[in-house]
Amino acid sequence: MGIHERKEREREQRREVILNAAQKVFFEKGLQSATMDEIAEEAELSKGTLYLYYKGKEDLYLAVMIRGIETLYDLFKEVIGKNDGIIMTIQKLSAVYIRFFREHGNLFRMFHYYQTPQFHKQVSEEILQLCNEANQRIWKMVVDLLRKGVDEGVLRSDLNPEENAVILWSSASAILMRMDTRREEFKQMLNVDLENVLRKSNALLLESMMTESSRKQFQSALFDHQPS
Amino acid sequence: MGIHERKEREREQRREVILNAAQKVFFEKGLQSATMDEIAEEAELSKGTLYLYYKGKEDLYLAVMIRGIETLYDLFKEVIGKNDGIIMTIQKLSAVYIRFFREHGNLFRMFHYYQTPQFHKQVSEEILQLCNEANQRIWKMVVDLLRKGVDEGVLRSDLNPEENAVILWSSASAILMRMDTRREEFKQMLNVDLENVLRKSNALLLESMMTESSRKQFQSALFDHQPS
DNA sequence: CAATTTGATGACTACCGGTCAGTTACTACG
DNA sequence: CGTAGTAACTGACCGGTAGTCATCAAATTG
């Protein structure tokens, strides 16, 4: 009796149709201005049906975001899988994150929006849990890389990988976010190009996390080289 | 004929009454859940009147935020005014920012929310302009401090003060924000205490911005000392 | 083929941001 | 004063939206 399996499959497909529709509308309008009616129309379903698959608008938004985290996860995984050496890999991750921001700005913005406490309150426990798990996977991957850096003697052993991961990631995210909303403002106000600032910030932090010996090895490469 | 002046004064007072009411309600409910009716009731005015003084809910929200920027500005100004030496002052600014986050978390959250592009679109040009000006003042103050650091030979002259300001501030803001929403999550997931991470991140960045000579002078103080 | 379960629907409700015609309070002036 | 004119204020109302639920339709079962 494969009926159950088929129904399960159909249910998954519906969820995906809805998710795609939601993504499209959210990207075009943003969370506030997007309406459930619009999403329903885009999905060629009635509004009521959406609520059979997702708890509400915010849950749907988070569900789209989770797919985004997974996209980024795949990109990161690919880079790390190449085994290019720790320092090079970190620089590539940073470049990939910037590219992700450029090519999937809408998803990146979601990551940022997700940080607001107000948003957290409007979302169901279940989806929040899923989100945490997706987050965890990607963080762990980065932490593991940094730990390997310590083990190999490339990164200072007196700084712990978990903390370094948070530091590197946070500073990159914050500058990218500013770039998204206020690049021009900063150009005019302080005459700085935020993309440049981001590169310098990464270089500064990475350099200060490296051991004396590896610093010598990579010296000039840090500031000048731009991995694709 | 002082009538005009009196009216002007009364208008200012009304604006302030509304602003205080809005602040109270926004702090309790957040932007989304706060309603204009509630704010009107808190201000003991009718809803229509609010719109005689502010263009809309989002403008009102930004107006509250601008006062927050000014509060932070005053705190920063006080610290800088003490002329304690550049490095010490930077550390104190960082401490003040953390204290601001603790004591005025709601205002801090507004700064973060302000970054979302969706929000930018819902706000009037005028208030955005005011916001830029308030922002500008505080940024310039920090940049001037860092520039003085370069002039005095405490900070590296090959890094420019504007960029350094953005780097320091962004990384601090990002970590504080994470702390606000997801401190527990990070404690469990990576076993890191974000407040500690913030201190390390500041120390790391500051150290890497310092000249060789001043680094020697301050060595251990960077990591251990916690200015009040 | 009838009974039952599952899934989908869209009219409906409650609520909210913003408006505006009407009211009130204040000022100017004869 | 009293009245015309102005400025400030009000709250009923409107359009729009998230979320619900009684009803219907299709699929499944026995």
XYZ file of C-alpha atoms (C1' of nucleotides) in Angstrom:
516
model
C 0.000 0.000 0.000
C 2.133 2.855 -1.328
C -0.665 5.343 -0.862
C 0.810 6.699 2.299
C 4.171 7.205 0.657
C 2.618 8.881 -2.331
C 0.655 11.245 -0.101
C 3.789 12.034 1.821
C 5.540 12.831 -1.437
C 2.686 14.995 -2.623
C 2.719 16.832 0.655
C 6.428 17.557 0.251
C 5.830 18.798 -3.262
C 3.065 21.139 -2.106
C 5.334 22.473 0.621
C 7.952 23.179 -1.986
C 5.531 24.860 -4.376
C 4.419 27.094 -1.531
C 7.997 27.781 -0.499
C 8.977 28.789 -4.021
C 5.993 31.073 -4.305
C 6.747 32.591 -0.918
C 10.376 33.135 -1.853
C 9.415 34.912 -5.024
C 6.960 37.226 -3.299
C 9.186 37.888 -0.283
C 12.089 38.758 -2.551
C 9.956 41.185 -4.493
C 8.132 42.809 -1.597
C 9.885 42.037 1.679
C 8.259 40.490 4.710
C 5.984 43.390 5.582
C 4.613 44.205 2.176
C 4.233 40.660 0.954
C 0.714 39.352 1.489
C -0.474 35.824 2.017
C -3.022 36.329 -0.764
C -0.231 37.137 -3.163
C 1.747 34.089 -2.128
C -1.369 31.965 -2.483
C -1.989 33.262 -5.966
C 1.637 32.712 -6.958
C 1.380 29.141 -5.658
C -1.967 28.663 -7.425
C -3.574 27.661 -4.160
C -6.049 29.262 -1.855
C -4.889 31.184 1.158
C -6.370 28.670 3.555
C -4.177 25.955 2.089
C -1.022 27.825 2.968
C -1.999 27.519 6.600
C -2.303 23.753 6.251
C 1.400 23.633 5.457
C 2.887 26.536 7.414
C 1.864 28.117 10.683
C 1.898 31.664 9.414
C 3.635 34.298 7.383
C 6.705 34.527 9.600
C 7.182 30.778 9.636
C 7.060 30.780 5.889
C 9.659 33.518 5.830
C 11.942 31.520 8.082
C 11.438 28.427 5.966
C 12.711 30.323 2.946
C 15.641 31.533 5.010
C 16.556 28.020 6.073
C 16.902 27.022 2.449
C 19.227 29.994 2.144
C 21.380 28.795 5.001
C 21.608 25.434 3.297
C 22.665 27.047 0.049
C 25.448 28.845 1.859
C 26.342 25.634 3.648
C 26.826 23.867 0.313
C 29.022 26.674 -0.986
C 31.157 26.583 2.147
C 31.388 22.823 2.051
C 32.633 22.891 -1.491
C 35.404 25.347 -0.641
C 36.496 23.455 2.450
C 36.444 20.178 0.565
C 39.175 21.408 -1.732
C 41.759 21.226 1.032
C 43.698 24.266 -0.099
C 45.372 24.919 3.209
C 43.735 26.657 6.108
C 44.606 30.277 5.448
C 43.727 30.074 1.791
C 40.477 28.337 2.650
C 39.483 31.008 5.163
C 40.126 33.680 2.589
C 38.079 31.778 0.063
C 35.224 31.377 2.521
C 35.239 35.085 3.029
C 35.159 35.634 -0.722
C 32.334 33.131 -1.093
C 30.355 34.915 1.599
C 30.780 38.181 -0.258
C 29.706 36.546 -3.472
C 26.720 35.022 -1.740
C 25.791 38.496 -0.580
C 26.023 39.812 -4.111
C 24.197 36.984 -5.819
C 21.653 36.186 -3.143
C 21.254 39.548 -1.456
C 17.677 38.765 -0.595
C 18.652 35.671 1.340
C 21.453 37.521 3.047
C 19.009 40.191 4.153
C 16.835 37.488 5.647
C 19.743 36.301 7.789
C 20.019 39.787 9.152
C 16.345 40.255 9.714
C 16.259 36.993 11.561
C 18.388 38.554 14.290
C 15.693 40.985 15.392
C 14.067 39.913 18.663
C 10.648 41.043 17.522
C 10.833 38.580 14.701
C 11.835 35.766 17.000
C 8.642 36.245 18.953
C 6.396 35.882 15.937
C 7.727 32.551 14.892
C 6.864 29.016 15.965
C 9.135 26.878 18.117
C 9.317 24.125 15.508
C 10.665 26.244 12.716
C 13.013 28.002 15.107
C 14.413 24.605 15.998
C 14.982 23.735 12.351
C 16.667 27.047 11.913
C 18.992 26.426 14.821
C 19.973 23.091 13.384
C 20.793 24.548 9.987
C 22.774 27.258 11.709
C 24.594 24.789 13.860
C 25.765 22.770 10.894
C 27.371 25.708 9.193
C 28.949 27.104 12.358
C 30.402 23.760 13.301
C 31.917 23.408 9.882
C 33.706 26.727 10.185
C 34.788 26.023 13.752
C 36.235 22.682 12.689
C 38.252 24.397 10.011
C 39.662 26.894 12.499
C 40.440 24.131 14.957
C 42.348 22.316 12.258
C 44.250 25.550 11.764
C 45.292 25.504 15.403
C 46.243 21.839 15.222
C 48.415 22.475 12.207
C 50.134 25.359 13.918
C 48.873 27.971 11.469
C 46.523 29.680 13.920
C 47.411 30.793 17.432
C 46.647 28.136 19.986
C 45.855 30.674 22.705
C 42.686 31.761 20.909
C 39.876 29.301 20.696
C 38.319 28.358 17.362
C 34.724 28.869 18.469
C 35.388 32.442 19.502
C 37.398 33.172 16.415
C 34.631 31.883 14.210
C 32.135 34.218 15.851
C 34.512 37.143 15.553
C 35.304 36.623 11.886
C 31.761 35.928 10.870
C 30.177 38.701 12.867
C 32.448 41.386 11.624
C 31.987 40.301 8.021
C 28.210 40.130 8.371
C 27.961 43.518 9.999
C 29.969 45.262 7.326
C 28.125 43.502 4.508
C 24.839 44.525 6.030
C 25.896 48.124 6.224
C 27.022 47.852 2.637
C 23.586 46.673 1.627
C 21.641 49.514 3.178
C 24.055 52.381 3.458
C 26.985 52.000 1.135
C 26.476 55.422 -0.389
C 25.944 57.092 2.945
C 29.298 55.818 4.207
C 30.996 56.797 0.995
C 29.818 60.354 1.397
C 30.051 60.602 5.161
C 33.462 59.050 5.772
C 34.748 58.584 2.251
C 35.207 54.871 2.788
C 34.247 52.052 0.492
C 32.702 49.414 2.696
C 33.774 46.560 0.455
C 37.339 47.654 0.942
C 36.775 47.969 4.669
C 35.475 44.440 4.761
C 38.589 43.125 3.071
C 40.807 45.010 5.479
C 38.836 43.898 8.476
C 39.161 40.276 7.413
C 42.857 40.645 6.776
C 43.439 42.366 10.106
C 41.565 39.758 12.075
C 42.995 36.810 10.242
C 46.511 38.149 10.603
C 46.094 38.622 14.309
C 44.815 35.075 14.656
C 47.785 33.564 12.851
C 50.925 32.271 14.454
C 54.159 34.168 14.047
C 55.540 31.613 11.653
C 52.564 31.365 9.350
C 52.307 35.144 9.337
C 55.762 35.296 7.823
C 54.835 32.724 5.248
C 51.753 34.576 4.059
C 52.812 38.136 4.773
C 51.922 40.245 1.768
C 49.413 37.776 0.415
C 46.921 38.715 3.087
C 46.230 42.233 1.999
C 46.755 41.992 -1.704
C 45.494 38.669 -2.825
C 41.871 38.328 -3.696
C 40.806 34.727 -4.044
C 38.119 34.245 -6.642
C 3.662 89.490 20.242
C 5.095 86.325 21.824
C 2.146 84.205 20.774
C 4.000 82.729 17.892
C 6.899 81.769 20.151
C 4.584 80.246 22.715
C 2.858 78.184 20.045
C 6.178 77.046 18.776
C 7.102 75.989 22.289
C 3.813 74.190 22.766
C 4.309 72.388 19.525
C 7.705 71.193 20.669
C 6.174 70.003 23.933
C 3.472 68.059 22.116
C 6.083 66.449 19.929
C 7.913 65.375 23.018
C 4.820 64.023 24.731
C 4.109 61.958 21.657
C 7.695 60.820 21.441
C 7.700 59.686 25.058
C 4.456 57.814 24.600
C 5.770 56.200 21.446
C 8.986 55.201 23.165
C 7.111 53.554 25.984
C 4.834 51.594 23.680
C 7.591 50.647 21.220
C 9.754 49.411 24.079
C 6.947 47.272 25.400
C 5.659 45.904 22.114
C 8.202 46.434 19.385
C 7.513 48.176 16.096
C 5.167 45.587 14.640
C 2.957 44.972 17.624
C 2.731 48.536 18.816
C -0.361 50.284 17.496
C -0.938 53.920 16.815
C -4.095 53.757 18.922
C -2.062 52.612 21.878
C 0.477 55.371 21.420
C -2.334 57.898 21.096
C -3.900 56.681 24.326
C -0.575 56.765 26.126
C -0.054 60.319 24.923
C -3.636 61.237 25.864
C -4.285 62.441 22.360
C -6.362 61.187 19.502
C -4.797 59.119 16.788
C -5.337 61.811 14.204
C -3.211 64.223 16.177
C -0.194 61.940 15.999
C -0.267 62.385 12.266
C -0.150 66.162 12.648
C 3.257 65.776 14.267
C 4.753 62.711 12.612
C 4.293 61.269 9.165
C 3.577 57.734 10.308
C 4.448 54.904 12.606
C 7.870 54.251 11.153
C 8.824 57.915 11.310
C 7.863 57.953 14.942
C 9.998 54.900 15.499
C 12.976 56.568 13.882
C 12.406 59.718 15.908
C 12.703 57.682 19.087
C 15.846 56.091 17.717
C 17.423 59.439 16.940
C 17.077 60.429 20.581
C 18.861 57.168 21.353
C 21.751 58.067 19.072
C 22.013 61.380 20.838
C 22.090 59.679 24.224
C 24.948 57.517 23.038
C 26.639 60.566 21.571
C 26.581 62.290 24.940
C 28.027 59.245 26.667
C 30.813 59.010 24.098
C 31.508 62.706 24.295
C 31.906 62.529 28.031
C 34.453 59.721 27.789
C 36.434 61.407 25.054
C 36.387 64.684 26.937
C 38.356 63.151 29.775
C 41.496 62.953 27.657
C 42.731 59.717 29.131
C 45.033 58.793 26.296
C 43.853 57.254 23.070
C 44.061 53.559 23.851
C 42.413 53.890 27.211
C 39.696 56.055 25.678
C 38.967 53.506 22.973
C 38.651 50.809 25.564
C 36.356 52.977 27.606
C 34.202 53.728 24.572
C 33.863 50.045 24.023
C 32.843 49.553 27.632
C 30.359 52.408 27.412
C 28.842 50.869 24.311
C 28.390 47.600 26.144
C 26.840 49.393 29.083
C 24.555 51.276 26.728
C 23.465 47.953 25.329
C 22.708 46.659 28.797
C 20.914 49.711 30.088
C 19.191 50.793 26.907
C 18.753 47.496 25.123
C 15.597 48.706 23.472
C 17.371 51.630 21.881
C 20.217 49.412 20.817
C 17.774 47.079 19.125
C 16.374 50.036 17.231
C 19.827 50.807 15.819
C 19.939 47.300 14.490
C 16.432 47.306 13.121
C 17.201 50.533 11.342
C 19.651 48.652 9.150
C 16.972 46.577 7.428
C 16.308 47.801 3.899
C 12.594 47.172 4.219
C 12.470 49.655 7.031
C 14.354 52.253 5.058
C 11.653 52.178 2.419
C 8.838 52.898 4.838
C 10.331 56.043 6.249
C 10.191 59.659 5.086
C 13.151 61.453 3.565
C 13.112 64.167 6.205
C 13.494 61.907 9.186
C 16.070 59.843 7.348
C 18.046 63.023 6.862
C 17.902 63.832 10.573
C 18.997 60.320 11.299
C 21.966 60.608 8.984
C 23.036 63.800 10.689
C 22.877 62.279 14.150
C 24.810 59.307 12.871
C 27.362 61.494 11.236
C 28.119 63.387 14.422
C 28.879 60.286 16.384
C 30.920 58.654 13.638
C 32.997 61.766 13.111
C 33.738 61.953 16.810
C 35.077 58.417 16.831
C 37.015 58.931 13.617
C 38.613 62.069 15.028
C 39.720 60.132 18.059
C 41.307 57.447 15.914
C 42.982 60.039 13.747
C 44.440 61.644 16.824
C 45.754 58.183 17.689
C 47.586 58.038 14.383
C 48.953 61.558 14.835
C 50.273 60.690 18.255
C 51.928 57.563 16.934
C 49.818 55.176 18.971
C 47.884 53.768 16.022
C 49.379 52.508 12.800
C 49.586 55.197 10.170
C 49.108 52.746 7.305
C 45.495 52.118 8.332
C 43.057 54.926 7.928
C 40.940 56.111 10.844
C 37.641 56.044 8.967
C 38.044 52.422 8.036
C 39.194 51.467 11.490
C 36.188 53.137 13.041
C 33.851 51.139 10.839
C 35.700 47.926 11.619
C 35.698 48.386 15.378
C 32.133 49.551 15.572
C 30.707 46.977 13.219
C 32.260 44.044 14.912
C 31.134 45.228 18.334
C 27.591 45.887 17.133
C 27.274 42.542 15.440
C 28.371 40.587 18.467
C 26.194 42.610 20.820
C 23.244 42.009 18.584
C 23.809 38.290 18.578
C 24.120 38.458 22.318
C 20.750 40.100 22.535
C 18.845 37.527 20.561
C 20.846 34.358 20.781
C 23.208 34.401 23.714
C 21.924 31.078 25.046
C 21.938 29.458 21.656
C 25.617 30.251 21.205
C 26.408 29.119 24.710
C 24.891 25.739 23.984
C 25.937 25.400 20.384
C 29.571 26.480 20.575
C 30.072 26.843 24.296
C 31.123 30.460 23.926
C 30.046 33.403 25.984
C 29.399 36.188 23.530
C 30.317 38.917 25.985
C 33.725 37.365 26.317
C 33.983 37.060 22.568
C 33.210 40.725 22.241
C 36.018 41.650 24.602
C 38.455 39.447 22.730
C 37.375 40.770 19.376
C 37.927 44.327 20.544
C 41.294 43.483 22.007
C 42.374 41.660 18.878
C 41.359 44.457 16.577
C 42.717 47.221 18.714
C 46.011 45.433 19.139
C 46.376 44.953 15.427
C 45.692 48.632 14.848
C 48.351 49.773 17.297
C 51.923 50.628 16.451
C 54.707 48.335 17.555
C 55.833 50.717 20.244
C 52.471 51.373 21.844
C 51.705 47.662 21.722
C 54.689 47.076 23.968
C 53.575 49.769 26.311
C 50.088 48.353 26.770
C 50.786 44.655 26.258
C 48.947 42.755 28.926
C 46.548 45.549 29.752
C 44.622 44.911 26.555
C 43.267 41.549 27.413
C 42.975 41.760 31.145
C 41.965 45.257 31.973
C 38.281 46.055 31.995
C 37.628 49.757 32.148
C 34.493 50.589 34.050
C -21.519 2.121 -4.043
C -22.131 4.186 0.387
C -19.466 5.788 4.302
C -15.606 8.027 5.915
C -11.512 10.421 5.906
C -8.495 13.868 3.947
C -7.593 18.012 1.662
C -8.817 22.484 -0.322
C -11.513 26.570 -0.436
C -12.742 31.490 0.034
C -16.055 34.233 2.527
C -15.623 36.084 6.863
C -13.710 38.280 11.226
C -10.911 41.113 13.816
C -7.686 44.453 13.678
C -4.790 48.301 12.269
C -2.557 52.299 9.730
C -3.898 56.270 7.862
C -7.589 59.949 6.417
C -10.682 63.690 6.657
C -15.056 66.005 7.536
C -16.515 68.045 11.416
C -15.784 70.174 16.022
C -13.575 72.902 19.420
C -10.355 76.338 21.165
C -7.880 80.161 20.301
C -6.704 84.662 18.096
C -7.496 88.969 15.644
C -10.071 92.674 14.751
C -13.991 96.043 14.420
C -17.088 92.507 23.901
C -18.665 89.773 19.982
C -17.774 87.859 15.799
C -15.116 86.266 11.921
C -11.288 83.602 10.926
C -7.708 80.339 11.914
C -5.316 76.640 13.974
C -5.471 72.459 16.539
C -7.755 68.386 17.579
C -10.951 64.500 17.130
C -12.713 59.886 16.161
C -15.707 57.591 12.880
C -14.513 55.636 8.837
C -11.937 53.227 4.916
C -9.022 50.007 2.673
C -6.362 46.303 3.324
C -4.519 42.048 5.558
C -3.459 37.872 8.707
C -5.629 34.161 10.103
C -10.118 31.099 10.749
C -13.630 27.886 9.775
C -17.935 26.086 7.846
C -18.517 23.942 3.671
C -17.504 21.441 -0.196
C -14.823 18.013 -3.180
C -11.930 14.150 -3.840
C -9.876 10.222 -2.549
C -9.919 6.081 0.182
C -11.960 2.287 2.434
C -14.874 -1.618 3.387
